Amino acid sequence: MVLVQRLSRGGRLLDINWYGQDCFRFSGRGQIAVVTDPCAPVQRKRGRGLKADVVCLSQGEPGAVQAQLSFDDEEQEPLLFWRPGEYEVGGIFMRGIPMVAASNGATRHHLAWLFHFGDLNLLHAGAMRELPTQDALENLGEVQVLLLPLGEGRLATEDAAGLVTMLEPRSVVPVHQGAPENAATALSAFTGALGVSEPQEEEVLRVTAGNLPQQTRVVLLQARPLPE
């Protein structure tokens, strides 16, 4: 494993790309690349699919996404994390935070992932469908960027807006799960609940700890085409 230099104070530029569903990719010059919940094959250095050094799963065992973790040899294999815990890879700190939700008498377990890219803290809420307890929220600490899946099997619109209010992130990226024809309605309801009339639309969100806005902004990311 090659460790890269930790992000300097003030922050190096971090690119956040969304590929649909819960799949995000975080990367930047001189940093390791991280993919969450891949919806396409992942390679570490070359070959088809997304390129990443680290893959983090918010739900399911590795076998459930084996088709997405396609590589030719061990050098191509990204590091895979799917259990709760604290990890450090390449100067990036990651916490897999266990979450539990009840639905129709069944209990569902999943992880939220908190990433510390130097001074920049990013939370991927994963398959969250109930608001965390106050103790759990306080345990998260400061969250500057919140990636928040909405729609089927996720937080209801009002709860999602409530989570933003409680965490007070500088940037929040809502992404829709489920039928595409429902996305515009769900996102509009979410931004309306927050009182945001014209959310920012971007292909890529580029952030550093130093360029974040003082007030919470909502960024609608366009889904990137999956690499061949």
PDB file of C-alpha atoms in Angstrom:
ATOM      1  CA  MET A   1       0.000   0.000   0.000  1.00  0.00           C
ATOM      2  CA  VAL A   2       1.413   3.386  -0.957  1.00  0.00           C
ATOM      3  CA  LEU A   3       0.602   6.099   1.548  1.00  0.00           C
ATOM      4  CA  VAL A   4       0.122   9.566   0.129  1.00  0.00           C
ATOM      5  CA  GLN A   5       0.864  12.810   1.931  1.00  0.00           C
ATOM      6  CA  ARG A   6      -1.913  13.980   4.230  1.00  0.00           C
ATOM      7  CA  LEU A   7      -3.921  16.943   2.990  1.00  0.00           C
ATOM      8  CA  SER A   8      -2.372  20.240   3.987  1.00  0.00           C
ATOM      9  CA  ARG A   9      -4.235  22.724   6.118  1.00  0.00           C
ATOM     10  CA  GLY A  10      -6.483  24.831   3.927  1.00  0.00           C
ATOM     11  CA  GLY A  11      -7.142  21.748   1.893  1.00  0.00           C
ATOM     12  CA  ARG A  12      -6.305  20.247  -1.448  1.00  0.00           C
ATOM     13  CA  LEU A  13      -8.993  20.142  -4.055  1.00  0.00           C
ATOM     14  CA  LEU A  14     -11.368  17.184  -3.730  1.00  0.00           C
ATOM     15  CA  ASP A  15     -13.531  16.157  -6.683  1.00  0.00           C
ATOM     16  CA  ILE A  16     -16.864  14.511  -5.866  1.00  0.00           C
ATOM     17  CA  ASN A  17     -18.544  12.642  -8.725  1.00  0.00           C
ATOM     18  CA  TRP A  18     -21.859  10.809  -8.636  1.00  0.00           C
ATOM     19  CA  TYR A  19     -22.555   7.781 -10.859  1.00  0.00           C
ATOM     20  CA  GLY A  20     -26.122   7.010  -9.828  1.00  0.00           C
ATOM     21  CA  GLN A  21     -27.707   5.202  -6.867  1.00  0.00           C
ATOM     22  CA  ASP A  22     -25.354   5.454  -3.835  1.00  0.00           C
ATOM     23  CA  CYS A  23     -22.201   5.392  -5.961  1.00  0.00           C
ATOM     24  CA  PHE A  24     -19.838   8.326  -5.457  1.00  0.00           C
ATOM     25  CA  ARG A  25     -16.166   8.740  -6.273  1.00  0.00           C
ATOM     26  CA  PHE A  26     -13.864  11.050  -4.316  1.00  0.00           C
ATOM     27  CA  SER A  27     -10.493  11.915  -5.812  1.00  0.00           C
ATOM     28  CA  GLY A  28      -7.906  14.645  -6.014  1.00  0.00           C
ATOM     29  CA  ARG A  29      -4.341  15.237  -7.068  1.00  0.00           C
ATOM     30  CA  GLY A  30      -1.957  13.454  -4.736  1.00  0.00           C
ATOM     31  CA  GLN A  31      -4.792  11.660  -2.952  1.00  0.00           C
ATOM     32  CA  ILE A  32      -6.096   8.138  -3.022  1.00  0.00           C
ATOM     33  CA  ALA A  33      -9.407   7.635  -4.831  1.00  0.00           C
ATOM     34  CA  VAL A  34     -12.431   6.307  -2.936  1.00  0.00           C
ATOM     35  CA  VAL A  35     -15.623   4.783  -4.390  1.00  0.00           C
ATOM     36  CA  THR A  36     -18.750   4.137  -2.339  1.00  0.00           C
ATOM     37  CA  ASP A  37     -21.323   1.456  -3.196  1.00  0.00           C
ATOM     38  CA  PRO A  38     -20.068   0.797  -6.728  1.00  0.00           C
ATOM     39  CA  CYS A  39     -22.582   0.407  -9.534  1.00  0.00           C
ATOM     40  CA  ALA A  40     -19.867  -0.383 -12.104  1.00  0.00           C
ATOM     41  CA  PRO A  41     -16.707  -2.519 -12.092  1.00  0.00           C
ATOM     42  CA  VAL A  42     -13.849  -1.042 -10.050  1.00  0.00           C
ATOM     43  CA  GLN A  43     -10.154  -1.297 -10.892  1.00  0.00           C
ATOM     44  CA  ARG A  44      -7.276   0.121  -8.913  1.00  0.00           C
ATOM     45  CA  LYS A  45      -4.988   1.255 -11.729  1.00  0.00           C
ATOM     46  CA  ARG A  46      -6.094   0.250 -15.194  1.00  0.00           C
ATOM     47  CA  GLY A  47      -8.729  -1.670 -17.064  1.00  0.00           C
ATOM     48  CA  ARG A  48     -12.442  -1.128 -17.457  1.00  0.00           C
ATOM     49  CA  GLY A  49     -14.686   0.580 -14.955  1.00  0.00           C
ATOM     50  CA  LEU A  50     -14.130   3.059 -12.146  1.00  0.00           C
ATOM     51  CA  LYS A  51     -10.631   3.627 -10.809  1.00  0.00           C
ATOM     52  CA  ALA A  52     -10.264   3.538  -7.042  1.00  0.00           C
ATOM     53  CA  ASP A  53      -7.808   2.573  -4.327  1.00  0.00           C
ATOM     54  CA  VAL A  54     -10.572   2.084  -1.749  1.00  0.00           C
ATOM     55  CA  VAL A  55     -14.169   0.835  -1.959  1.00  0.00           C
ATOM     56  CA  CYS A  56     -16.588   1.389   0.941  1.00  0.00           C
ATOM     57  CA  LEU A  57     -19.939  -0.388   1.159  1.00  0.00           C
ATOM     58  CA  SER A  58     -22.836   1.041   3.125  1.00  0.00           C
ATOM     59  CA  GLN A  59     -24.855  -2.171   3.016  1.00  0.00           C
ATOM     60  CA  GLY A  60     -24.387  -5.784   2.011  1.00  0.00           C
ATOM     61  CA  GLU A  61     -21.492  -8.213   2.101  1.00  0.00           C
ATOM     62  CA  PRO A  62     -18.689  -8.081  -0.475  1.00  0.00           C
ATOM     63  CA  GLY A  63     -20.210 -11.015  -2.347  1.00  0.00           C
ATOM     64  CA  ALA A  64     -23.266  -8.924  -3.135  1.00  0.00           C
ATOM     65  CA  VAL A  65     -21.148  -6.594  -5.286  1.00  0.00           C
ATOM     66  CA  GLN A  66     -18.583  -9.088  -6.520  1.00  0.00           C
ATOM     67  CA  ALA A  67     -19.459  -8.339 -10.131  1.00  0.00           C
ATOM     68  CA  GLN A  68     -18.508  -4.715  -9.511  1.00  0.00           C
ATOM     69  CA  LEU A  69     -15.132  -5.589  -8.011  1.00  0.00           C
ATOM     70  CA  SER A  70     -13.544  -6.899 -11.164  1.00  0.00           C
ATOM     71  CA  PHE A  71      -9.761  -7.024 -11.434  1.00  0.00           C
ATOM     72  CA  ASP A  72      -7.084  -9.035 -13.175  1.00  0.00           C
ATOM     73  CA  ASP A  73      -4.609  -9.499 -10.313  1.00  0.00           C
ATOM     74  CA  GLU A  74      -3.960  -8.505  -6.721  1.00  0.00           C
ATOM     75  CA  GLU A  75      -2.267  -5.272  -7.759  1.00  0.00           C
ATOM     76  CA  GLN A  76      -5.527  -4.215  -9.356  1.00  0.00           C
ATOM     77  CA  GLU A  77      -7.608  -5.037  -6.291  1.00  0.00           C
ATOM     78  CA  PRO A  78      -8.893  -2.019  -4.361  1.00  0.00           C
ATOM     79  CA  LEU A  79      -9.062  -2.174  -0.579  1.00  0.00           C
ATOM     80  CA  LEU A  80     -12.591  -3.088   0.461  1.00  0.00           C
ATOM     81  CA  PHE A  81     -14.341  -1.945   3.651  1.00  0.00           C
ATOM     82  CA  TRP A  82     -17.813  -3.090   4.667  1.00  0.00           C
ATOM     83  CA  ARG A  83     -17.684  -3.425   8.466  1.00  0.00           C
ATOM     84  CA  PRO A  84     -18.058  -0.793  11.203  1.00  0.00           C
ATOM     85  CA  GLY A  85     -14.812   0.648  12.488  1.00  0.00           C
ATOM     86  CA  GLU A  86     -12.143   3.277  12.100  1.00  0.00           C
ATOM     87  CA  TYR A  87      -9.582   3.024   9.323  1.00  0.00           C
ATOM     88  CA  GLU A  88      -6.691   5.018   7.884  1.00  0.00           C
ATOM     89  CA  VAL A  89      -5.553   4.569   4.307  1.00  0.00           C
ATOM     90  CA  GLY A  90      -3.165   6.872   2.533  1.00  0.00           C
ATOM     91  CA  GLY A  91      -3.577   9.656   5.088  1.00  0.00           C
ATOM     92  CA  ILE A  92      -7.373   9.556   4.825  1.00  0.00           C
ATOM     93  CA  PHE A  93      -9.348   8.629   7.932  1.00  0.00           C
ATOM     94  CA  MET A  94     -12.633   6.735   7.515  1.00  0.00           C
ATOM     95  CA  ARG A  95     -15.299   5.674   9.993  1.00  0.00           C
ATOM     96  CA  GLY A  96     -17.938   3.094   9.209  1.00  0.00           C
ATOM     97  CA  ILE A  97     -20.795   4.027  11.540  1.00  0.00           C
ATOM     98  CA  PRO A  98     -23.465   1.362  12.159  1.00  0.00           C
ATOM     99  CA  MET A  99     -27.058   2.398  11.587  1.00  0.00           C
ATOM    100  CA  VAL A 100     -30.202   0.372  12.251  1.00  0.00           C
ATOM    101  CA  ALA A 101     -33.682   0.877  10.767  1.00  0.00           C
ATOM    102  CA  ALA A 102     -36.905  -1.081  11.216  1.00  0.00           C
ATOM    103  CA  SER A 103     -39.238  -1.628   8.256  1.00  0.00           C
ATOM    104  CA  ASN A 104     -42.348  -3.850   8.157  1.00  0.00           C
ATOM    105  CA  GLY A 105     -41.171  -5.781  11.168  1.00  0.00           C
ATOM    106  CA  ALA A 106     -37.700  -6.382   9.761  1.00  0.00           C
ATOM    107  CA  THR A 107     -34.462  -4.850  11.019  1.00  0.00           C
ATOM    108  CA  ARG A 108     -32.031  -3.490   8.447  1.00  0.00           C
ATOM    109  CA  HIS A 109     -28.409  -2.785   9.241  1.00  0.00           C
ATOM    110  CA  HIS A 110     -26.237  -0.476   7.189  1.00  0.00           C
ATOM    111  CA  LEU A 111     -23.324   1.924   7.524  1.00  0.00           C
ATOM    112  CA  ALA A 112     -22.932   5.630   7.172  1.00  0.00           C
ATOM    113  CA  TRP A 113     -19.375   6.551   6.178  1.00  0.00           C
ATOM    114  CA  LEU A 114     -17.567   9.575   7.592  1.00  0.00           C
ATOM    115  CA  PHE A 115     -14.411  10.558   5.699  1.00  0.00           C
ATOM    116  CA  HIS A 116     -11.743  12.952   6.960  1.00  0.00           C
ATOM    117  CA  PHE A 117      -9.843  14.342   3.989  1.00  0.00           C
ATOM    118  CA  GLY A 118      -7.469  16.452   6.052  1.00  0.00           C
ATOM    119  CA  ASP A 119      -9.556  19.358   7.356  1.00  0.00           C
ATOM    120  CA  LEU A 120     -12.531  18.418   5.180  1.00  0.00           C
ATOM    121  CA  ASN A 121     -15.134  16.119   6.764  1.00  0.00           C
ATOM    122  CA  LEU A 122     -17.571  14.363   4.439  1.00  0.00           C
ATOM    123  CA  LEU A 123     -20.506  12.151   5.461  1.00  0.00           C
ATOM    124  CA  HIS A 124     -22.083   9.622   3.094  1.00  0.00           C
ATOM    125  CA  ALA A 125     -25.442   8.849   4.732  1.00  0.00           C
ATOM    126  CA  GLY A 126     -25.878   5.599   2.789  1.00  0.00           C
ATOM    127  CA  ALA A 127     -29.212   3.818   3.199  1.00  0.00           C
ATOM    128  CA  MET A 128     -30.332   5.940   6.146  1.00  0.00           C
ATOM    129  CA  ARG A 129     -34.106   5.850   6.532  1.00  0.00           C
ATOM    130  CA  GLU A 130     -34.509   7.065  10.111  1.00  0.00           C
ATOM    131  CA  LEU A 131     -32.955  10.087  11.806  1.00  0.00           C
ATOM    132  CA  PRO A 132     -29.985   9.229  14.034  1.00  0.00           C
ATOM    133  CA  THR A 133     -30.270   9.754  17.767  1.00  0.00           C
ATOM    134  CA  GLN A 134     -28.889  12.934  19.290  1.00  0.00           C
ATOM    135  CA  ASP A 135     -25.966  10.972  20.735  1.00  0.00           C
ATOM    136  CA  ALA A 136     -25.165   9.553  17.303  1.00  0.00           C
ATOM    137  CA  LEU A 137     -25.286  13.025  15.753  1.00  0.00           C
ATOM    138  CA  GLU A 138     -22.935  14.428  18.387  1.00  0.00           C
ATOM    139  CA  ASN A 139     -20.572  11.515  17.787  1.00  0.00           C
ATOM    140  CA  LEU A 140     -20.273  12.544  14.143  1.00  0.00           C
ATOM    141  CA  GLY A 141     -18.758  15.899  15.028  1.00  0.00           C
ATOM    142  CA  GLU A 142     -18.615  18.599  12.375  1.00  0.00           C
ATOM    143  CA  VAL A 143     -19.851  17.547   8.940  1.00  0.00           C
ATOM    144  CA  GLN A 144     -18.947  19.973   6.169  1.00  0.00           C
ATOM    145  CA  VAL A 145     -20.175  18.013   3.151  1.00  0.00           C
ATOM    146  CA  LEU A 146     -23.243  15.754   3.353  1.00  0.00           C
ATOM    147  CA  LEU A 147     -24.097  13.236   0.628  1.00  0.00           C
ATOM    148  CA  LEU A 148     -27.745  12.397   1.130  1.00  0.00           C
ATOM    149  CA  PRO A 149     -29.578   9.726  -0.887  1.00  0.00           C
ATOM    150  CA  LEU A 150     -33.336  10.286  -1.070  1.00  0.00           C
ATOM    151  CA  GLY A 151     -36.292   8.295  -2.380  1.00  0.00           C
ATOM    152  CA  GLU A 152     -37.130   4.620  -2.053  1.00  0.00           C
ATOM    153  CA  GLY A 153     -35.892   3.104   1.199  1.00  0.00           C
ATOM    154  CA  ARG A 154     -34.301   6.356   2.325  1.00  0.00           C
ATOM    155  CA  LEU A 155     -35.199   9.265   4.589  1.00  0.00           C
ATOM    156  CA  ALA A 156     -38.562  10.929   4.008  1.00  0.00           C
ATOM    157  CA  THR A 157     -38.296  14.462   2.650  1.00  0.00           C
ATOM    158  CA  GLU A 158     -39.045  16.194   5.961  1.00  0.00           C
ATOM    159  CA  ASP A 159     -36.617  13.970   7.866  1.00  0.00           C
ATOM    160  CA  ALA A 160     -33.912  14.581   5.255  1.00  0.00           C
ATOM    161  CA  ALA A 161     -34.387  18.330   5.619  1.00  0.00           C
ATOM    162  CA  GLY A 162     -34.323  17.876   9.403  1.00  0.00           C
ATOM    163  CA  LEU A 163     -30.986  16.061   9.189  1.00  0.00           C
ATOM    164  CA  VAL A 164     -29.516  18.973   7.259  1.00  0.00           C
ATOM    165  CA  THR A 165     -30.816  21.389   9.869  1.00  0.00           C
ATOM    166  CA  MET A 166     -29.271  19.356  12.691  1.00  0.00           C
ATOM    167  CA  LEU A 167     -25.872  18.779  11.037  1.00  0.00           C
ATOM    168  CA  GLU A 168     -25.577  22.214   9.394  1.00  0.00           C
ATOM    169  CA  PRO A 169     -23.195  21.093   6.629  1.00  0.00           C
ATOM    170  CA  ARG A 170     -21.714  23.723   4.338  1.00  0.00           C
ATOM    171  CA  SER A 171     -22.649  21.732   1.238  1.00  0.00           C
ATOM    172  CA  VAL A 172     -25.355  19.087   0.909  1.00  0.00           C
ATOM    173  CA  VAL A 173     -25.687  16.859  -2.150  1.00  0.00           C
ATOM    174  CA  PRO A 174     -29.108  15.156  -2.387  1.00  0.00           C
ATOM    175  CA  VAL A 175     -29.316  12.312  -4.900  1.00  0.00           C
ATOM    176  CA  HIS A 176     -32.426  10.359  -5.789  1.00  0.00           C
ATOM    177  CA  GLN A 177     -32.935   6.608  -5.606  1.00  0.00           C
ATOM    178  CA  GLY A 178     -35.638   4.768  -7.520  1.00  0.00           C
ATOM    179  CA  ALA A 179     -37.607   5.674 -10.625  1.00  0.00           C
ATOM    180  CA  PRO A 180     -36.002   8.569 -12.553  1.00  0.00           C
ATOM    181  CA  GLU A 181     -39.403  10.108 -13.294  1.00  0.00           C
ATOM    182  CA  ASN A 182     -39.827  10.716  -9.551  1.00  0.00           C
ATOM    183  CA  ALA A 183     -36.480  12.424  -9.070  1.00  0.00           C
ATOM    184  CA  ALA A 184     -37.516  15.972  -9.952  1.00  0.00           C
ATOM    185  CA  THR A 185     -40.516  15.875  -7.606  1.00  0.00           C
ATOM    186  CA  ALA A 186     -38.524  14.428  -4.697  1.00  0.00           C
ATOM    187  CA  LEU A 187     -35.629  16.856  -5.089  1.00  0.00           C
ATOM    188  CA  SER A 188     -38.000  19.801  -5.434  1.00  0.00           C
ATOM    189  CA  ALA A 189     -39.812  18.765  -2.243  1.00  0.00           C
ATOM    190  CA  PHE A 190     -36.487  18.467  -0.412  1.00  0.00           C
ATOM    191  CA  THR A 191     -35.146  21.845  -1.491  1.00  0.00           C
ATOM    192  CA  GLY A 192     -38.548  23.391  -0.764  1.00  0.00           C
ATOM    193  CA  ALA A 193     -38.443  21.997   2.784  1.00  0.00           C
ATOM    194  CA  LEU A 194     -35.069  23.682   3.225  1.00  0.00           C
ATOM    195  CA  GLY A 195     -36.293  26.946   1.699  1.00  0.00           C
ATOM    196  CA  VAL A 196     -33.887  26.716  -1.248  1.00  0.00           C
ATOM    197  CA  SER A 197     -35.448  28.068  -4.437  1.00  0.00           C
ATOM    198  CA  GLU A 198     -32.568  27.653  -6.910  1.00  0.00           C
ATOM    199  CA  PRO A 199     -30.115  24.915  -5.936  1.00  0.00           C
ATOM    200  CA  GLN A 200     -26.751  24.881  -7.643  1.00  0.00           C
ATOM    201  CA  GLU A 201     -26.343  22.323 -10.448  1.00  0.00           C
ATOM    202  CA  GLU A 202     -22.929  20.841 -11.168  1.00  0.00           C
ATOM    203  CA  GLU A 203     -21.372  17.952 -13.065  1.00  0.00           C
ATOM    204  CA  VAL A 204     -18.617  17.679 -10.441  1.00  0.00           C
ATOM    205  CA  LEU A 205     -18.467  19.175  -6.954  1.00  0.00           C
ATOM    206  CA  ARG A 206     -14.965  20.521  -6.284  1.00  0.00           C
ATOM    207  CA  VAL A 207     -14.338  21.483  -2.685  1.00  0.00           C
ATOM    208  CA  THR A 208     -11.593  22.298  -0.225  1.00  0.00           C
ATOM    209  CA  ALA A 209     -11.895  23.046   3.461  1.00  0.00           C
ATOM    210  CA  GLY A 210     -11.183  26.671   2.625  1.00  0.00           C
ATOM    211  CA  ASN A 211     -13.676  27.288  -0.211  1.00  0.00           C
ATOM    212  CA  LEU A 212     -16.850  26.116   1.527  1.00  0.00           C
ATOM    213  CA  PRO A 213     -19.672  28.663   1.830  1.00  0.00           C
ATOM    214  CA  GLN A 214     -20.644  30.142   5.184  1.00  0.00           C
ATOM    215  CA  GLN A 215     -24.301  29.162   4.699  1.00  0.00           C
ATOM    216  CA  THR A 216     -25.530  25.711   3.723  1.00  0.00           C
ATOM    217  CA  ARG A 217     -25.826  25.321  -0.019  1.00  0.00           C
ATOM    218  CA  VAL A 218     -27.602  22.559  -1.925  1.00  0.00           C
ATOM    219  CA  VAL A 219     -25.773  21.128  -4.937  1.00  0.00           C
ATOM    220  CA  LEU A 220     -27.583  18.927  -7.452  1.00  0.00           C
ATOM    221  CA  LEU A 221     -25.019  16.680  -9.091  1.00  0.00           C
ATOM    222  CA  GLN A 222     -25.623  15.295 -12.553  1.00  0.00           C
ATOM    223  CA  ALA A 223     -25.030  11.559 -12.781  1.00  0.00           C
ATOM    224  CA  ARG A 224     -21.780  10.907 -14.622  1.00  0.00           C
ATOM    225  CA  PRO A 225     -21.737   8.302 -17.392  1.00  0.00           C
ATOM    226  CA  LEU A 226     -20.281   5.025 -16.242  1.00  0.00           C
ATOM    227  CA  PRO A 227     -16.849   4.337 -17.728  1.00  0.00           C
ATOM    228  CA  GLU A 228     -16.551   1.546 -20.269  1.00  0.00           C
TER     229      GLU A 228
END
